[in-house]
Amino acid sequence: MIGVRVCLGSIATSVLVAMLAITISMGPASSEDIVGIPNLSYRTGPFASTGTPLMNGQRDYMMMINERDGGINGVKLGYEECETAYSTERGVECYEKTKATGLVVQPWSTGITSQLLPRLNADRVPLLAPGYGFSAMADGKTFKWAFNMPASYWDGVSMILRYLSGGNLDTLRGKKIGLLYLDAPYGKEPIPFLQSLAAKYGFTLLLIPVTPREMLNQAAQWQEIARENPDYVLMWGWGAMNTGALSEAVKTGFPMDRFVGIWWSGHDGDMKTIGEAGKGYRSLSWNFPVSDAPAMQDIKKYVLDPKKTEIGDGEFESVFYQRGVLISMFTVEAIRAAQEHFDTRLVNAEQLRWGFENLKLDEDRLAQIGMTDMIAPFATSCEDHTGHSGAWMLEWDGKRFVKVSDLLRADQAEIAPLVDQEANAFVQANAPWAINEECRL
């Protein structure tokens, strides 16, 4: 059985009741070797609809590894959730409560990530923020303890615009591109790169913020979109904001084939709220659901069929559930790599950091672990903590997301100067800052 605990911090009683419903009992730690894998989850609040399938996928993959293999080389995975409701304050509280016993911190918020980055060098705890967080974390020399594989938000901007322009951003000259974004650190993350590209390629960037209080009532934002009539609207939305935006797009008659989201704005559950009316909406995604993949079938055999977890109808086949599975795979593979490299079964946080920095998920390895075609191959290194796997453009066909592009790649030559600039600015703002001198220049 997977070890699962729920840590609540100073959360209200109503949240406590909600969290008790998803607690899975943990066997006595003294009877077996267990490593702590905390997850700063959010199954409550306005982002719960998107957070829940991701957390379920993470939990179920670790449970499958424990049930099928007895853990990793005999070491069980002790998955632990600490509910944040996507609150930065609660996220910091959860980190403080779990850092002493956990091998890794998974903040699940760009805001929480930003608050924790200055603490990592002192605390020596690796931070895993797959596909989110501060894009400059790609610079492993500066951010020794932070990882945002397999792709950053700036990668996402580059891939979306390359797709929309047919690979030639010069064709965007004279066009107008709107960015509909959550008015929070996550939503603001693509803005600096979009602004630099707008200046370089001569397109107009229209910034359209959505405050947390406006997520379900975006009438003003869509009136602006109707008035400005941009050629494309990009969405950096999350949770209730996605459903609000999709509903308003339908209501105002905005063409869905001109509406494109980042990977957190491509949730099956959000799209099902508008169904056929959403046909043509596209979302970039660094994963693709392959429900008959051997790893997924093992989850079904060892976790779902024995009813050792509860997931919603259709969740198993969804983009987000299977993304959660892949995210836990990153941690499992990092632990396995660290065990082998350091010749130990019970790795510590610093050894796991090395494992994250030396992931080699090539086609052969993905085939060995039963995940072919679920994610593109990538590798991390001392210098590169993102891996830049690439992504596919998915399109909603009225019932599900289908793949409508070959694998897209970001233009790293355009991204690298901004990574250097923002990493240097971070170092100056947080001096003194320890640089990882082991990385090559």
Coordinates of C-alpha atoms in Angstrom, one line a residue, residues 215-404:
M215 CA -12.6 34.2 -13.3
L216 CA -16.3 33.2 -13.7
N217 CA -17.4 36.6 -14.9
Q218 CA -15.2 37.7 -17.8
A219 CA -17.8 39.9 -19.6
A220 CA -15.5 42.9 -19.6
Q221 CA -12.5 41.0 -20.9
W222 CA -14.5 39.5 -23.8
Q223 CA -16.1 42.8 -24.6
E224 CA -12.5 44.1 -25.1
I225 CA -11.6 41.1 -27.2
A226 CA -14.7 41.7 -29.4
R227 CA -13.8 45.4 -29.7
E228 CA -10.1 44.8 -30.5
N229 CA -10.8 41.7 -32.7
P230 CA -7.3 40.2 -32.3
D231 CA -6.1 37.6 -34.9
Y232 CA -5.4 35.2 -32.0
V233 CA -6.1 35.0 -28.3
L234 CA -3.6 33.0 -26.2
M235 CA -4.9 31.8 -22.8
W236 CA -2.8 31.4 -19.7
G237 CA -5.7 30.3 -17.6
W238 CA -6.2 27.9 -14.7
G239 CA -9.1 26.3 -12.9
A240 CA -12.4 28.2 -13.0
M241 CA -10.8 30.8 -15.3
N242 CA -10.7 28.3 -18.1
T243 CA -14.4 27.5 -17.9
G244 CA -15.3 31.2 -17.6
A245 CA -13.2 32.1 -20.7
L246 CA -14.5 29.2 -22.8
S247 CA -18.1 30.0 -21.9
E248 CA -17.6 33.7 -22.8
A249 CA -15.9 32.8 -26.1
V250 CA -18.9 30.8 -27.1
K251 CA -21.3 33.5 -25.9
T252 CA -19.6 36.2 -27.9
G253 CA -19.0 34.1 -30.9
F254 CA -15.2 34.3 -30.9
P255 CA -13.9 31.7 -33.4
M256 CA -12.5 28.8 -31.6
D257 CA -9.8 28.2 -34.2
R258 CA -8.3 31.5 -33.1
F259 CA -8.2 30.6 -29.4
V260 CA -5.1 28.7 -28.2
G261 CA -4.1 27.8 -24.6
I262 CA -1.0 26.8 -22.8
W263 CA -0.9 23.3 -21.4
W264 CA -2.7 24.2 -18.2
S265 CA -5.6 25.5 -20.3
G266 CA -6.2 22.2 -22.0
H267 CA -8.2 20.3 -19.4
D268 CA -10.8 17.8 -20.7
G269 CA -13.1 18.6 -17.8
D270 CA -13.2 22.3 -18.8
M271 CA -13.9 21.5 -22.4
K272 CA -16.8 19.2 -21.5
T273 CA -18.6 22.1 -20.0
I274 CA -19.1 23.5 -23.6
G275 CA -18.9 20.2 -25.5
E276 CA -19.5 20.6 -29.3
A277 CA -19.4 24.4 -29.0
G278 CA -15.7 24.1 -28.2
K279 CA -14.7 22.4 -31.4
G280 CA -11.6 23.9 -32.9
Y281 CA -10.1 25.2 -29.6
R282 CA -6.4 24.2 -29.3
S283 CA -4.1 23.7 -26.5
L284 CA -0.3 23.1 -26.4
S285 CA 0.6 20.0 -24.4
W286 CA 3.8 18.3 -23.5
N287 CA 2.0 15.1 -22.9
F288 CA -0.5 13.0 -24.8
P289 CA -2.9 10.4 -23.3
V290 CA -2.1 6.9 -24.3
S291 CA -4.5 4.8 -22.2
D292 CA -3.3 1.4 -23.6
A293 CA 0.3 2.2 -22.8
P294 CA 1.8 -0.6 -20.5
A295 CA 2.3 1.8 -17.6
M296 CA -1.3 3.0 -17.8
Q297 CA -2.6 -0.6 -18.0
D298 CA -0.5 -1.5 -14.9
I299 CA -2.2 1.4 -13.0
K300 CA -5.5 0.0 -14.0
K301 CA -4.5 -3.5 -12.9
Y302 CA -2.9 -2.7 -9.6
V303 CA -4.8 0.4 -8.5
L304 CA -8.1 1.0 -10.3
D305 CA -9.4 -2.5 -10.7
P306 CA -8.8 -3.4 -7.0
K307 CA -10.5 -0.1 -6.1
K308 CA -7.5 1.3 -4.2
T309 CA -8.3 4.8 -5.5
E310 CA -11.3 6.7 -6.7
I311 CA -11.2 8.8 -9.8
G312 CA -13.9 10.5 -11.8
D313 CA -15.7 9.1 -14.8
G314 CA -13.4 9.4 -17.9
E315 CA -10.5 10.8 -15.8
F316 CA -8.2 7.8 -16.5
E317 CA -8.1 8.7 -20.3
S318 CA -7.7 12.5 -19.7
V319 CA -4.7 14.7 -20.5
F320 CA -4.4 15.9 -16.9
Y321 CA -4.6 12.6 -15.1
Q322 CA -1.9 11.1 -17.4
R323 CA 0.2 14.2 -17.0
G324 CA 0.1 13.6 -13.3
V325 CA 1.3 10.1 -13.9
L326 CA 4.2 11.4 -15.9
I327 CA 5.1 13.9 -13.2
S328 CA 5.5 11.1 -10.6
M329 CA 7.5 9.1 -13.2
F330 CA 10.0 12.0 -13.2
T331 CA 10.5 11.5 -9.4
V332 CA 10.6 7.7 -9.6
E333 CA 13.2 7.8 -12.4
A334 CA 15.3 10.4 -10.5
I335 CA 15.2 8.2 -7.4
R336 CA 16.2 5.2 -9.4
A337 CA 19.1 7.1 -11.0
A338 CA 20.3 8.3 -7.7
Q339 CA 20.2 4.9 -6.1
E340 CA 22.4 3.5 -8.9
H341 CA 24.8 6.4 -8.9
F342 CA 25.3 6.6 -5.2
D343 CA 25.0 2.9 -4.6
T344 CA 22.3 3.2 -1.9
R345 CA 18.7 2.3 -1.6
L346 CA 17.6 5.1 0.7
V347 CA 18.6 8.3 -1.1
N348 CA 18.6 11.7 0.6
A349 CA 17.4 15.0 -0.8
E350 CA 20.8 16.0 -2.2
Q351 CA 21.2 12.7 -4.0
L352 CA 17.7 13.1 -5.4
R353 CA 18.7 16.5 -6.7
W354 CA 21.5 14.8 -8.6
G355 CA 18.9 12.3 -10.0
F356 CA 16.7 15.1 -11.3
E357 CA 19.8 16.7 -12.9
N358 CA 20.7 13.5 -14.7
L359 CA 17.4 12.3 -16.1
K360 CA 17.8 10.5 -19.4
L361 CA 14.4 9.7 -20.7
D362 CA 15.2 8.7 -24.3
E363 CA 13.0 6.5 -26.4
D364 CA 14.5 3.3 -25.1
R365 CA 13.9 4.2 -21.5
L366 CA 10.4 5.4 -22.2
A367 CA 9.7 2.0 -23.8
Q368 CA 11.2 0.1 -20.9
I369 CA 8.9 1.9 -18.4
G370 CA 5.9 1.5 -20.7
M371 CA 5.4 5.2 -21.7
T372 CA 6.1 5.3 -25.4
D373 CA 4.4 8.3 -27.1
M374 CA 3.0 9.7 -23.8
I375 CA 5.8 12.3 -23.7
A376 CA 8.7 13.3 -26.0
P377 CA 12.2 12.1 -25.0
F378 CA 14.3 14.6 -23.1
A379 CA 17.3 14.8 -20.8
T380 CA 18.4 17.2 -18.1
S381 CA 21.9 18.2 -17.1
C382 CA 23.9 20.4 -14.8
E383 CA 23.4 23.4 -17.1
D384 CA 19.9 22.6 -18.3
H385 CA 17.2 21.9 -15.6
T386 CA 14.3 22.0 -18.1
G387 CA 15.2 19.5 -20.8
H388 CA 13.0 21.2 -23.5
S389 CA 11.1 18.1 -24.6
G390 CA 8.9 19.8 -27.0
A391 CA 5.1 19.6 -27.2
W392 CA 2.2 18.9 -29.4
M393 CA -0.8 21.0 -30.4
L394 CA -4.0 19.3 -29.3
E395 CA -7.4 20.3 -30.7
W396 CA -10.8 19.7 -29.1
D397 CA -13.1 17.7 -31.4
G398 CA -16.2 18.1 -29.3
K399 CA -15.6 15.1 -27.1
R400 CA -11.8 14.8 -26.6
F401 CA -8.5 16.3 -27.5
V402 CA -6.8 15.0 -30.6
K403 CA -3.2 15.6 -31.8
V404 CA -3.1 18.1 -34.8

